[in-house]
Short mmCIF file of C-alpha atoms in Angstrom, two decimals:
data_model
loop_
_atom_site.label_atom_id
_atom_site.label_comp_id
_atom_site.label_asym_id
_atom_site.label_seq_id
_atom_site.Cartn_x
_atom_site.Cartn_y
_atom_site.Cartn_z
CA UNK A 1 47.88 -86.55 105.45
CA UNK A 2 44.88 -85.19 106.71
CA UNK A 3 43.36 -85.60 110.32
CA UNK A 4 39.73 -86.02 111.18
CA UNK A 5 37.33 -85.43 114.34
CA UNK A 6 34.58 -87.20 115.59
CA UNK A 7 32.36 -86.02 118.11
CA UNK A 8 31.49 -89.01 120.71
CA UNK A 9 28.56 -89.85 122.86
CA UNK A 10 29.68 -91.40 126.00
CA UNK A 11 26.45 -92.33 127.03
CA UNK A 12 24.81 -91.99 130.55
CA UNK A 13 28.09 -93.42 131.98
CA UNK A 14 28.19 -97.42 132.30
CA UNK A 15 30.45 -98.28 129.64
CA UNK A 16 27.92 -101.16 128.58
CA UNK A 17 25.49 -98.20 126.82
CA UNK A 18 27.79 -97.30 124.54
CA UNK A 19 27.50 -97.94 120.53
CA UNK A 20 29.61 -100.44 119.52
CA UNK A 21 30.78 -97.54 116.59
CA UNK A 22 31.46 -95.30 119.75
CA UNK A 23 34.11 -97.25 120.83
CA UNK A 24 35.70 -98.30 117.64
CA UNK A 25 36.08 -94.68 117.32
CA UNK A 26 37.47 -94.30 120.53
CA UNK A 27 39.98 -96.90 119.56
CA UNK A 28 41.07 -95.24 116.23
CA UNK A 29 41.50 -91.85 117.58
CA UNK A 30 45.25 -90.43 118.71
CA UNK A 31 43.86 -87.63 120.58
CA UNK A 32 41.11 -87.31 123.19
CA UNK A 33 39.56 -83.99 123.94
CA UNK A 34 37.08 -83.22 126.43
CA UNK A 35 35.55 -82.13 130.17
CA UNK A 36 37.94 -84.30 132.06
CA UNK A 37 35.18 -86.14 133.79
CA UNK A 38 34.15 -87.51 130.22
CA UNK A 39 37.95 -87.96 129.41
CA UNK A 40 38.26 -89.92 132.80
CA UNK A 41 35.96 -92.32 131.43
CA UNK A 42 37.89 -93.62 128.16
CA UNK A 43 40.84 -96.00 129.37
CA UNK A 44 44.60 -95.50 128.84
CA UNK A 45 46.13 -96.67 125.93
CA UNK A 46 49.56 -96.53 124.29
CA UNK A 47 49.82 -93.76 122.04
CA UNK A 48 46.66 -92.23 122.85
CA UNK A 49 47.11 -88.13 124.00
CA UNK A 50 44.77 -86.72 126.54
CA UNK A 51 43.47 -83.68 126.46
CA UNK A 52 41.53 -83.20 129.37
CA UNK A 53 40.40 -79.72 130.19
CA UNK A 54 37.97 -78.08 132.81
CA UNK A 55 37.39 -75.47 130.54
CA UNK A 56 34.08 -74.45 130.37
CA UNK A 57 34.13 -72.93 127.16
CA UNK A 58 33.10 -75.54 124.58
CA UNK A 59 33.52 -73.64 121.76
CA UNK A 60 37.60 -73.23 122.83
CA UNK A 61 37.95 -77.36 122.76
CA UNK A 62 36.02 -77.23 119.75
CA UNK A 63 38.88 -75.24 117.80
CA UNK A 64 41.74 -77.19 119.57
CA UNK A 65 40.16 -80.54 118.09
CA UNK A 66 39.65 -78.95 114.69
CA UNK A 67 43.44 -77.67 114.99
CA UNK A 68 44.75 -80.79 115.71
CA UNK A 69 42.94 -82.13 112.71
CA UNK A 70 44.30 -80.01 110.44
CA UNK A 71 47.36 -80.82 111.48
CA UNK A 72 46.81 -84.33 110.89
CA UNK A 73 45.45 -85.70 114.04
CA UNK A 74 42.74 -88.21 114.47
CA UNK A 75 40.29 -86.49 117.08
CA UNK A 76 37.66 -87.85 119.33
CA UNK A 77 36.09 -85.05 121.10
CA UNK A 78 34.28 -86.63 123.87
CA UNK A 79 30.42 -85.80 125.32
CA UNK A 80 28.56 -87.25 128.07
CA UNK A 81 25.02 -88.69 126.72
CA UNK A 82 24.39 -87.93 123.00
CA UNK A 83 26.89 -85.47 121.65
CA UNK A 84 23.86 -83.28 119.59
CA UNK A 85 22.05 -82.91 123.12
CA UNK A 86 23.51 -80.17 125.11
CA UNK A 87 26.88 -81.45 124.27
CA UNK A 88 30.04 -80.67 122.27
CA UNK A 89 28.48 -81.36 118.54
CA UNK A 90 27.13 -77.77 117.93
CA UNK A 91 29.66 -76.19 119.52
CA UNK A 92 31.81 -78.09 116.80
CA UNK A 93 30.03 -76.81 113.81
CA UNK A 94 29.82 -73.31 115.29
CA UNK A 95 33.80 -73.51 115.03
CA UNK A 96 33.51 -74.71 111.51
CA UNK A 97 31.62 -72.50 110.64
CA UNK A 98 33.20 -69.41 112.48
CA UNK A 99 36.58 -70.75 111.46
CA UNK A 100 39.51 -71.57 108.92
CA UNK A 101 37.92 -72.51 105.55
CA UNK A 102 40.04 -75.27 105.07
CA UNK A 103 38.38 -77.06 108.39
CA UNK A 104 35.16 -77.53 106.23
CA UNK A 105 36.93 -80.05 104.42
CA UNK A 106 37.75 -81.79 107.49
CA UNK A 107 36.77 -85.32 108.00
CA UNK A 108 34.12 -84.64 110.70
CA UNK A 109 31.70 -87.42 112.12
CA UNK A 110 29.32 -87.89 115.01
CA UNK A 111 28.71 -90.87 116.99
CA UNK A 112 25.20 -90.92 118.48
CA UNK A 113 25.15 -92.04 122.48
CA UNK A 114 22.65 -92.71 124.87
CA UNK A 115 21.21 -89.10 126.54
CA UNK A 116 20.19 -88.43 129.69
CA UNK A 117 16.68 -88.13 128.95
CA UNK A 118 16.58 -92.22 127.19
CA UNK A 119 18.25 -93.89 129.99
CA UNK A 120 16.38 -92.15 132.90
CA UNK A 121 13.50 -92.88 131.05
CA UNK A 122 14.34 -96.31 130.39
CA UNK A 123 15.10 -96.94 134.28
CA UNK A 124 11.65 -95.41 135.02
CA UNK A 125 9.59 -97.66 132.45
CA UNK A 126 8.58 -95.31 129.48
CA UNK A 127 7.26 -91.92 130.67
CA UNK A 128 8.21 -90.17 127.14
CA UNK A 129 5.68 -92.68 125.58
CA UNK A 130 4.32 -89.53 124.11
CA UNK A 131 4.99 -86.28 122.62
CA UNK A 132 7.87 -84.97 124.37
CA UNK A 133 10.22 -82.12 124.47
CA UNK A 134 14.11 -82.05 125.87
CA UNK A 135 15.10 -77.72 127.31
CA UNK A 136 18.09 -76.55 129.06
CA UNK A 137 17.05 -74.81 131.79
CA UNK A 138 20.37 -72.65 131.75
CA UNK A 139 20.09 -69.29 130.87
CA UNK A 140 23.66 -69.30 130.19
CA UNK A 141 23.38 -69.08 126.43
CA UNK A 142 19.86 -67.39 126.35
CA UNK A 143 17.67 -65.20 127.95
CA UNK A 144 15.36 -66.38 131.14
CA UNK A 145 12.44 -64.91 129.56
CA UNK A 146 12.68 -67.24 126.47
CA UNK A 147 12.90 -70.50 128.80
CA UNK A 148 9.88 -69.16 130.46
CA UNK A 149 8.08 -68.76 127.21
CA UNK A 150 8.96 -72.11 125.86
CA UNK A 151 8.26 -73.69 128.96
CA UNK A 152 5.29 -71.89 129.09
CA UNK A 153 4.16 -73.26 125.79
CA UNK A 154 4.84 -76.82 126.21
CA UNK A 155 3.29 -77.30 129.34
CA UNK A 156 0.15 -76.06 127.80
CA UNK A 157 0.32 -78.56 124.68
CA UNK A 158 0.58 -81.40 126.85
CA UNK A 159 4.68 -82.59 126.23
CA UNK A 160 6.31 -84.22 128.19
CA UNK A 161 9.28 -81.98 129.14
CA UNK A 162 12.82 -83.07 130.28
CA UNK A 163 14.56 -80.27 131.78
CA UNK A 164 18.67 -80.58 131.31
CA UNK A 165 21.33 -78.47 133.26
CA UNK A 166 18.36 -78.29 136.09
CA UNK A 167 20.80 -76.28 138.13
CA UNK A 168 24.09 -75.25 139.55
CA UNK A 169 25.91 -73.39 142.06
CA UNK A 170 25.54 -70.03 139.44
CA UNK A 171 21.98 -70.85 138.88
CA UNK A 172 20.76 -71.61 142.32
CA UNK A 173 16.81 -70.58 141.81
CA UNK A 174 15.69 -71.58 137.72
CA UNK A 175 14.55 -74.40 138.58
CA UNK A 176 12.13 -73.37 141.62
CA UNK A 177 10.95 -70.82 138.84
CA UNK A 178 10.19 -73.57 136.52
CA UNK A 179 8.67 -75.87 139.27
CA UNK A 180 5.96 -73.08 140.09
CA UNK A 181 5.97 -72.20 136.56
CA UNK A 182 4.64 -76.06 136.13
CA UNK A 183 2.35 -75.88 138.54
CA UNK A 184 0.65 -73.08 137.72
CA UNK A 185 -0.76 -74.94 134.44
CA UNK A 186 -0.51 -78.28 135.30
CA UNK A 187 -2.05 -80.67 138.00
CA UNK A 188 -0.54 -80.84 141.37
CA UNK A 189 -0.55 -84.74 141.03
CA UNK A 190 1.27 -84.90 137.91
CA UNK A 191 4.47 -87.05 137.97
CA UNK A 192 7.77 -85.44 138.21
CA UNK A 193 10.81 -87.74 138.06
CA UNK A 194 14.59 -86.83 139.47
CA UNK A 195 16.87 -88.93 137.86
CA UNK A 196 20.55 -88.49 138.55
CA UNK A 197 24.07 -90.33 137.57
CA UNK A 198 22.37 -93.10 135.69
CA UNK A 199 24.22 -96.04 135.39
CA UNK A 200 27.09 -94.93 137.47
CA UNK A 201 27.38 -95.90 141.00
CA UNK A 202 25.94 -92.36 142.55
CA UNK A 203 22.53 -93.60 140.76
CA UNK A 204 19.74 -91.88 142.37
CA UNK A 205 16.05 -91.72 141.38
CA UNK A 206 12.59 -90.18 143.01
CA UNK A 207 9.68 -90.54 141.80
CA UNK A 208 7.22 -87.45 142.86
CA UNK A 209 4.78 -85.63 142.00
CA UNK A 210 3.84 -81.24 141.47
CA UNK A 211 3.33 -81.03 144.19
CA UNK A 212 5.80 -82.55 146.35
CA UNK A 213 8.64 -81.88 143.76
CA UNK A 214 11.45 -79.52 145.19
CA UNK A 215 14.03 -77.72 143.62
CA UNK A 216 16.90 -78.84 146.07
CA UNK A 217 15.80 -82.70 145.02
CA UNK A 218 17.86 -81.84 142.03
CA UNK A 219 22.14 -81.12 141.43
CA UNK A 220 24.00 -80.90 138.34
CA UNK A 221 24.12 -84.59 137.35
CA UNK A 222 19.99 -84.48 137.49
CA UNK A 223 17.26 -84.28 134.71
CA UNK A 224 14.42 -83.31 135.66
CA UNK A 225 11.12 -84.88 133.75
CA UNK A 226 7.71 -83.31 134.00
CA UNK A 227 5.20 -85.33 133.17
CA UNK A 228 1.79 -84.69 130.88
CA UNK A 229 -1.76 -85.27 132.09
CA UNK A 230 -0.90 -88.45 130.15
CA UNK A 231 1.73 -90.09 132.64
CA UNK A 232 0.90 -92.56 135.17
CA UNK A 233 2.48 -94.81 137.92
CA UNK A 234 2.09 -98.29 138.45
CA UNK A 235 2.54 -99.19 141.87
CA UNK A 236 4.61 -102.26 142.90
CA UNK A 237 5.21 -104.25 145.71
CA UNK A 238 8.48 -103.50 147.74
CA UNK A 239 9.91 -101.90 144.75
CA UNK A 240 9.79 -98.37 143.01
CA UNK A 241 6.62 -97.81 140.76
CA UNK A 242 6.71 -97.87 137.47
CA UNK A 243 6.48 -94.87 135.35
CA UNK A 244 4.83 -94.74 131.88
CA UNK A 245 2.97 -91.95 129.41
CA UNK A 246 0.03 -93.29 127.68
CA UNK A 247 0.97 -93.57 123.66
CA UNK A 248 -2.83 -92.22 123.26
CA UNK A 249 -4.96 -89.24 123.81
CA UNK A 250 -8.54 -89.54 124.49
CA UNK A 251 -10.50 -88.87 121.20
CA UNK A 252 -8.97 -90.55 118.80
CA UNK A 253 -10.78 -91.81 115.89
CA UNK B 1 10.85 -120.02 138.19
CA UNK B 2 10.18 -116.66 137.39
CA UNK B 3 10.89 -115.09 134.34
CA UNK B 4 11.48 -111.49 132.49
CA UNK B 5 10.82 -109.21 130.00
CA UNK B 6 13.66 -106.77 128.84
CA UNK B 7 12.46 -104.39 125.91
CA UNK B 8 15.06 -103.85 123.23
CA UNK B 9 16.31 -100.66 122.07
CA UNK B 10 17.74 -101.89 118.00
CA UNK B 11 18.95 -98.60 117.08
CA UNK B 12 18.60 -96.96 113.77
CA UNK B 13 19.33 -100.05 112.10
CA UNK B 14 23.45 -101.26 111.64
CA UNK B 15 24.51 -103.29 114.36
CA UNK B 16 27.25 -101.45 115.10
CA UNK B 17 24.99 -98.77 116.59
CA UNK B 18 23.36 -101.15 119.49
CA UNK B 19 25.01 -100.56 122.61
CA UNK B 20 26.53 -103.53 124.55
CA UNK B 21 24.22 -103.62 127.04
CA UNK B 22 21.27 -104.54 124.67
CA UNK B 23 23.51 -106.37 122.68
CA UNK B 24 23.49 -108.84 126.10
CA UNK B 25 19.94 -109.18 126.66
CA UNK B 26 19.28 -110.17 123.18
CA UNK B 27 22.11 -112.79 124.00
CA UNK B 28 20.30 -113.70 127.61
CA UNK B 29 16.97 -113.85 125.78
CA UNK B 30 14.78 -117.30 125.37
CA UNK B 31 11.85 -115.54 123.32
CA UNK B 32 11.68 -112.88 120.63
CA UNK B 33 8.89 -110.62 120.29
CA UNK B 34 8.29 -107.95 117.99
CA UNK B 35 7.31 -106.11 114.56
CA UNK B 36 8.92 -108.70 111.97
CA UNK B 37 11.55 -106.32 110.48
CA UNK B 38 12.98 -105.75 114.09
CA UNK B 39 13.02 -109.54 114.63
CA UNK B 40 14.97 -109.99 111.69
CA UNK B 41 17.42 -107.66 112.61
CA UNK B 42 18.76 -110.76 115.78
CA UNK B 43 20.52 -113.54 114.48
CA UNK B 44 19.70 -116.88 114.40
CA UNK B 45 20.50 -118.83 117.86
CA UNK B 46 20.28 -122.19 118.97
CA UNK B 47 17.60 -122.18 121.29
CA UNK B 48 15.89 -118.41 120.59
CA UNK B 49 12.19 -118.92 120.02
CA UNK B 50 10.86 -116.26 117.03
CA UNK B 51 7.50 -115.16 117.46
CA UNK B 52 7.63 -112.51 114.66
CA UNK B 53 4.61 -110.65 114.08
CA UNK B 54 2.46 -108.37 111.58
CA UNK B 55 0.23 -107.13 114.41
CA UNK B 56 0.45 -103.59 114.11
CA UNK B 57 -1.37 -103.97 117.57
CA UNK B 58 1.50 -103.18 119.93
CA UNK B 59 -0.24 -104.14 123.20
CA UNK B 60 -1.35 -108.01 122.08
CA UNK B 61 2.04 -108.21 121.33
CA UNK B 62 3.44 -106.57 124.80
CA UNK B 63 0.53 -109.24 126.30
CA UNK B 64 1.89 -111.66 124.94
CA UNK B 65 5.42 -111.27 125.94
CA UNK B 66 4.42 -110.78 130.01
CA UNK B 67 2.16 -114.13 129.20
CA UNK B 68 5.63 -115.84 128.39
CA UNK B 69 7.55 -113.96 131.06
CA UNK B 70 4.95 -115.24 133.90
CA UNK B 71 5.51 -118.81 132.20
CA UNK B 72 9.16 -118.99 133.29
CA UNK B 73 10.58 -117.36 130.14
CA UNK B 74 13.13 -114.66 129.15
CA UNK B 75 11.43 -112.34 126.41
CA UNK B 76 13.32 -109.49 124.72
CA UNK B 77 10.45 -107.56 123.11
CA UNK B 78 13.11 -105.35 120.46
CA UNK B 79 11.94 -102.46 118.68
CA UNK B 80 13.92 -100.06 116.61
CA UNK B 81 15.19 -97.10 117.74
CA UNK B 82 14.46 -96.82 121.31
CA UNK B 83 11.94 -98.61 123.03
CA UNK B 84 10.38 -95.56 124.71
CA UNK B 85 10.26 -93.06 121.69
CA UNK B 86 7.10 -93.79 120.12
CA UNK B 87 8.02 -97.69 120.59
CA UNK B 88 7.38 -100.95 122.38
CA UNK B 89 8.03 -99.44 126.02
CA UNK B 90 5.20 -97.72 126.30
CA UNK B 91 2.55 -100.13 125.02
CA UNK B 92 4.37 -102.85 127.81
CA UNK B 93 3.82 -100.84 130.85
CA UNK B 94 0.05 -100.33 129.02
CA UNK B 95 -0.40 -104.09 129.33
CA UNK B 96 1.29 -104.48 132.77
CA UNK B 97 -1.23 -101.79 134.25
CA UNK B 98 -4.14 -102.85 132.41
CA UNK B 99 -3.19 -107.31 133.05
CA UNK B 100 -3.05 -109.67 135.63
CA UNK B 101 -1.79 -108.45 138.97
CA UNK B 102 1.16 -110.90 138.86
CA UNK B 103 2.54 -108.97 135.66
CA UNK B 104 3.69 -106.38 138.07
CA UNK B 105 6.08 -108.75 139.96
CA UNK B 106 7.65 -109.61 136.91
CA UNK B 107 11.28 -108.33 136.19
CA UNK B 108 10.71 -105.77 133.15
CA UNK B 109 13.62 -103.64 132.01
CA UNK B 110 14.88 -101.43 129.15
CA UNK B 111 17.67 -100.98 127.37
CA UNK B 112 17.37 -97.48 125.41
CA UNK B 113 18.83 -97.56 121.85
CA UNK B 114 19.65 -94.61 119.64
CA UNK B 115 16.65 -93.08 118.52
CA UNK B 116 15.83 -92.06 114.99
CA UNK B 117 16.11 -88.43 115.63
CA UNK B 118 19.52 -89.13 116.65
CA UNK B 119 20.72 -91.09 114.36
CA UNK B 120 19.74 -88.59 112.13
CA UNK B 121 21.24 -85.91 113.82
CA UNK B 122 24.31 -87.11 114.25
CA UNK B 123 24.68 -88.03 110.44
CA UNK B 124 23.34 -84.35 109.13
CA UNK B 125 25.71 -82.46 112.20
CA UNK B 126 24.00 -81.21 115.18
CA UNK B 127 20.52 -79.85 114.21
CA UNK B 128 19.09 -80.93 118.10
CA UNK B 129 22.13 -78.28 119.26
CA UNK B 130 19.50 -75.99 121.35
CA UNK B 131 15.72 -77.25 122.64
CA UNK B 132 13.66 -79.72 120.74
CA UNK B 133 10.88 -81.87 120.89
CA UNK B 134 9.95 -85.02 119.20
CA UNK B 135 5.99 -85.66 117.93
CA UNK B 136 4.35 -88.05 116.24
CA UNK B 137 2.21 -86.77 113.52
CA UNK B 138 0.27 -90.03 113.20
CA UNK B 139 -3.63 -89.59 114.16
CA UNK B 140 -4.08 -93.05 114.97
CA UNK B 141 -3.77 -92.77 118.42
CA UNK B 142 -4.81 -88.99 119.03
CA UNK B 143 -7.10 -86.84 117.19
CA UNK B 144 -5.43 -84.32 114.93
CA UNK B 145 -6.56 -80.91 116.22
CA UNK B 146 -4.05 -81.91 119.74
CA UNK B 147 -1.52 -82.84 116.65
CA UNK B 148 -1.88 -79.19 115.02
CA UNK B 149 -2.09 -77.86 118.61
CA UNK B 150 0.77 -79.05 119.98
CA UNK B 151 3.11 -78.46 116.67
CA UNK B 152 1.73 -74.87 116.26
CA UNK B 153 2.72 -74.39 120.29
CA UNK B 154 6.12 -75.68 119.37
CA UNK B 155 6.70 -73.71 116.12
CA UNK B 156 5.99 -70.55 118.08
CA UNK B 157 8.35 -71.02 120.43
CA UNK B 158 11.29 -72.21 118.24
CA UNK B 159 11.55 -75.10 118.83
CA UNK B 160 13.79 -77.32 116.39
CA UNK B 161 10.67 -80.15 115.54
CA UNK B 162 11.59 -83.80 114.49
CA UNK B 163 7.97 -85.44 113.06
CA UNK B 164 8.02 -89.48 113.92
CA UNK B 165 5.64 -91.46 111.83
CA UNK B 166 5.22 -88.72 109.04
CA UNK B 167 3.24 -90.87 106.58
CA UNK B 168 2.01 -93.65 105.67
CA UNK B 169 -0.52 -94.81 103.00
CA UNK B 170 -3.06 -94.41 105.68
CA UNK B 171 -2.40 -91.40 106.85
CA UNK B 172 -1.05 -89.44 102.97
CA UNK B 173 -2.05 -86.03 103.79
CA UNK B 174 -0.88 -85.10 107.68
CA UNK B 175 2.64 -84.29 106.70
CA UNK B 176 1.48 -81.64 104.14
CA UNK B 177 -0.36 -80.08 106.82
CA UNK B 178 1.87 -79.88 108.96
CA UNK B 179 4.54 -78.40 106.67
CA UNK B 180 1.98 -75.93 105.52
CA UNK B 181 1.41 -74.91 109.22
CA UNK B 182 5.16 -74.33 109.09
CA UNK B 183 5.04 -72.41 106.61
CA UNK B 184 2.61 -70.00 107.87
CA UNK B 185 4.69 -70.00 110.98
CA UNK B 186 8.80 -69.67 110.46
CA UNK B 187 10.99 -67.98 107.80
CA UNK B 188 10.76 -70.20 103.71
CA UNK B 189 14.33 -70.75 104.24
CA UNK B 190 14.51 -72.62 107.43
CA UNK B 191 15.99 -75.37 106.96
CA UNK B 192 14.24 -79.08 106.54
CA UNK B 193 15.43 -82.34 106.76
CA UNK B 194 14.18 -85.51 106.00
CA UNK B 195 16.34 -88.54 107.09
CA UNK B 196 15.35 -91.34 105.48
CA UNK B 197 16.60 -95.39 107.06
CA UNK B 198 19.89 -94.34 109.22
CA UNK B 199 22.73 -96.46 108.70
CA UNK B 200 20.73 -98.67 107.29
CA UNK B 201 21.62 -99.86 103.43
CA UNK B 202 18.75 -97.67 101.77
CA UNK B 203 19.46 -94.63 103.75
CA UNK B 204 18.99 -91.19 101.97
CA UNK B 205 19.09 -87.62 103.70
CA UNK B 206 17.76 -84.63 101.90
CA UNK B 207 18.28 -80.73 103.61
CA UNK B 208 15.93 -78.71 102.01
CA UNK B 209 14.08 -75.71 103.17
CA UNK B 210 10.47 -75.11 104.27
CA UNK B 211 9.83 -73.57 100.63
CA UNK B 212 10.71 -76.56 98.89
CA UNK B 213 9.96 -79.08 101.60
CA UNK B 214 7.24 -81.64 100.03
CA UNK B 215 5.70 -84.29 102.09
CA UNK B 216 6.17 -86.82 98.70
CA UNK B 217 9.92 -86.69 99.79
CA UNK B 218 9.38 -88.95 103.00
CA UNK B 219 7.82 -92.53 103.81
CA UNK B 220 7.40 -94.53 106.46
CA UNK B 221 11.17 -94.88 107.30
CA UNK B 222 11.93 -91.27 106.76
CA UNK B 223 12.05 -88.92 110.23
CA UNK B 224 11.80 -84.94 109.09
CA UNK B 225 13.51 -82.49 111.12
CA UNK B 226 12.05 -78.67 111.24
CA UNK B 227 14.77 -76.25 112.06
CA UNK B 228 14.37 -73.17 114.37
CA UNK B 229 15.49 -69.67 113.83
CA UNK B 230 19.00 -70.75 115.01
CA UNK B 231 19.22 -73.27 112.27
CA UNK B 232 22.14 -73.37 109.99
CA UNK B 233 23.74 -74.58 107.15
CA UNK B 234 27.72 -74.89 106.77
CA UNK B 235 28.09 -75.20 102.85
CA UNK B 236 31.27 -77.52 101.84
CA UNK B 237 32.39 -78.58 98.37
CA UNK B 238 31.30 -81.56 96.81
CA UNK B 239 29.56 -82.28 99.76
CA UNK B 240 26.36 -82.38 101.41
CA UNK B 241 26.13 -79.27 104.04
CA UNK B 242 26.82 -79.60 107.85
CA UNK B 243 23.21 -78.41 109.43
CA UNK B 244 23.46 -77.37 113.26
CA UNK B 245 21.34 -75.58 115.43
CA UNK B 246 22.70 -72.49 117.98
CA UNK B 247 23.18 -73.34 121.04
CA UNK B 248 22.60 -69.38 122.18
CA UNK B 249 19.72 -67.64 121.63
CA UNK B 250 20.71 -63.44 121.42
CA UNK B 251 20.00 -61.41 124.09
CA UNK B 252 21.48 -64.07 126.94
CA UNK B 253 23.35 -62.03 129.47
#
C-alpha cells in the first residue's frame, strides 16, 4: 500500500480561513508534520501521530514526510499561510527531487491557504489592488545584495511590495536597510502597513507612512507592505482608515 | 438600521476551496452582487436577492452595493479568486472614497479567497517557492509602456512572474509581447506555465518553456506563470512534471 503527502496551508491562523479541502485533508491524514506552532493548531484526534518539530531545517521535515510515505503513511505536512509562499511546499519538491527515485511516484498534493500578504490585506481594505510583488527579506537562503537589487527594482516599477520574514533576533537590521532603501526612491508619505498575527488573538495593525515607518514596529509574526504612489487612505471616523491601491494608472487609454 | 457590505473571496472555482469564513457571509448575506459567473457560483436561498450583472464596470457595481448597504441591507459583493487581487476589493474602497460621506460609516469587510496564482501553484507544485510578483497585463486600466516597464524590471531581477488577465479578444496581442520580452530577457528553457480554470471542471495546465510558450495557448480563464532562474522541473512517469522554484539563491552565506 502506498502512502501519500500533502502539503497544507493553515492559513493566517483563525481556523474559519481555512479551505474546506484543507481540512478534509487534515482529517484523512495519519501523520502530522510540521513547526510545532502550526502543529499546535490542528486538534487531537484518535489515531492521528504528531510530529511536531522546532527544527528549523525544512528541507529535514520534508524527507521525514516523504519517508513516512513511502512507507505507507498518509502525510499532512503542515504550513502557516499558503504552503507555496515561504512555506514547506518547495522545500518538498527540493527533497523529491534531491531524493529516492521511487518518492517521485509518491502521491503528493498541495492544499492552497490563505497567506499573510491576502488576509492583512483584506483587514486593511485592498492595498494590493495593483501590481504587486511578495520578497523575503531573509538573507538566509540568499545573498543581501540580491534583496537589495530586487527591492531596488520594484520600488522603481511602482509594485506594491510585501516584505515576509521582516526580521528576527539573527537578522536584527534588514529591515532598517530596506526601510531607507524605500525611501530613498519613494515618497516619504507613501503608506506602509504593519500587520501582525492576523486573525489570532495577538492581532496587531499600524497604519503609517515612509516616513514614520520604523524597523522595531515590526517582529517575526509581521509583514511588512510598502505601498506604490498608487495607495491611498480613507480616513474614518473613530475607526482605523481604510487602505486601498488604485486598480488604475494615470494614462490609460 | 444600518447595514454592510462584505466582499467575497470565491476561490478558484470548486467549493471546496472557499474557506469557512466566506462560506458564512455568503450565508449572512441579504443581497448578491457581482460579475454573473461569480453569482452563479452561490446557491439558491430563500430570501437572497440576485442582482447579477454583465457590467464589466466594476465600480457601478461596488456603487451599487454601498447604495444597498446604506439602505439597511447585507450585500456580499463575491468575486473569484480573491477580492483584492485584481478583483472587486479594490474598485469598493474606489467607490467608498469617491461616494457619499455616509459610505464610510458603513461596515465593509473582506474575506480573502485563494487566488488564481495559487490555485495554480499549488496544483503544478511550488513554482511561487522564492520571490514573485503578480501583474496584470491588461491595458485597460494603465497604458502599456508602465506594463512593459514594470515586467522588464521584474524579469531582470528574477523574479518568478504570474500574468493576470493575459488575453482577451480585446486585448489579442499583449501576451505575445510580453512573452517575447521574456524571451529577450531569461534562458529558452525556463519554464512556462499556463493554468487554465483551477479546480474548476474545464481546467487544463500546460508546462512548457519560454521557446515554445505561445500566447494562443491561454484565454481569459488561463493565469501564465514565468519561471526564474531557480525554476525547475521534477520529471515523473506517466505524469505531468512537479515544477518548483528554489527557495536559495547561490552565493547566500
Amino acid at each position: 500500500m502506498s502512502g501519500s503527502v500533502t502539503v497544507v496551508g493553515l492559513g493566517p491562523g483563525d481556523p474559519s480561513l481555512l479551505t474546506e479541502s484543507a481540512r478534509h485533508a487534515l482529517d484523512r491524514a495519519t501523520d502530522l508534520i510540521g513547526y510545532f506552532p502550526y502543529v499546535a493548531r490542528v486538534p487531537e484526534r484518535e489515531g492521528l501521530v504528531r510530529h511536531a518539530s522546532d527544527n528549523r531545517v525544512e528541507v529535514d521535515r520534508a524527507r521525514h514526510a516523504l519517508a513516512l510515505a513511502a512507507s505507507g503513511r498518509h502525510v499532512a505536512v503542515v504550513s502557516g499561510g499558503d504552503p507555496g509562499v515561504f512555506a514547506m511546499a518547495a522545500a518538498v519538491f527540493e527533497a523529491v527531487e534531491q531524493g529516492e527515485p521511487g518518492w517521485r511516484n509518491l502521491a503528493i498534493t498541495v492544499e492552497p491557504g490563505i497567506t499573510a500578504m491576502l488576509a492583512a490585506a483584506a483587514r486593511l481594505g485592498a492595498p494590493l489592488g495593483g501590481d504587486f510583488c511578495a520578497m523575503s527579506l531573509s538573507d538566509n537562503l540568499k545573498p543581501w545584495p540580491v534583496v537589495t537589487a530586487r527591492l531596488e527594482a520594484v520600488l522603481r516599477a511602482d509594485f506594491v511590495v510585501s516584505l515576509y520574514n521582516p526580521i528576527s533576533k539573527a537578522r536584527p537590521w534588514q529591515l532598517g536597510a530596506a526601510l531607507d532603501l524605500a525611501s530613498s526612491i519613494r515618497a516619504p508619505e507613501t503608506p506602509v502597513m504593519f500587520a501582525r498575527a492576523i486573525s489570532r488573538p495577538d492581532e496587531a495593525i499600524r497604519v503609517t507612512t515612509l516616513s514614520e515607518a520604523e524597523a522595531s514596529q515590526a517582529d517575526m509574526a509581521t509583514i511588512v507592505i510598502l505601498g506604490s504612489s498608487g495607495t491611498r487612505l480613507i480616513p474614518r471616523e473613530g475607526k482605523a482608515p481604510f487602505v486601498y491601491t488604485l486598480r488604475s494608472v494615470p494614462g490609460a487609454a
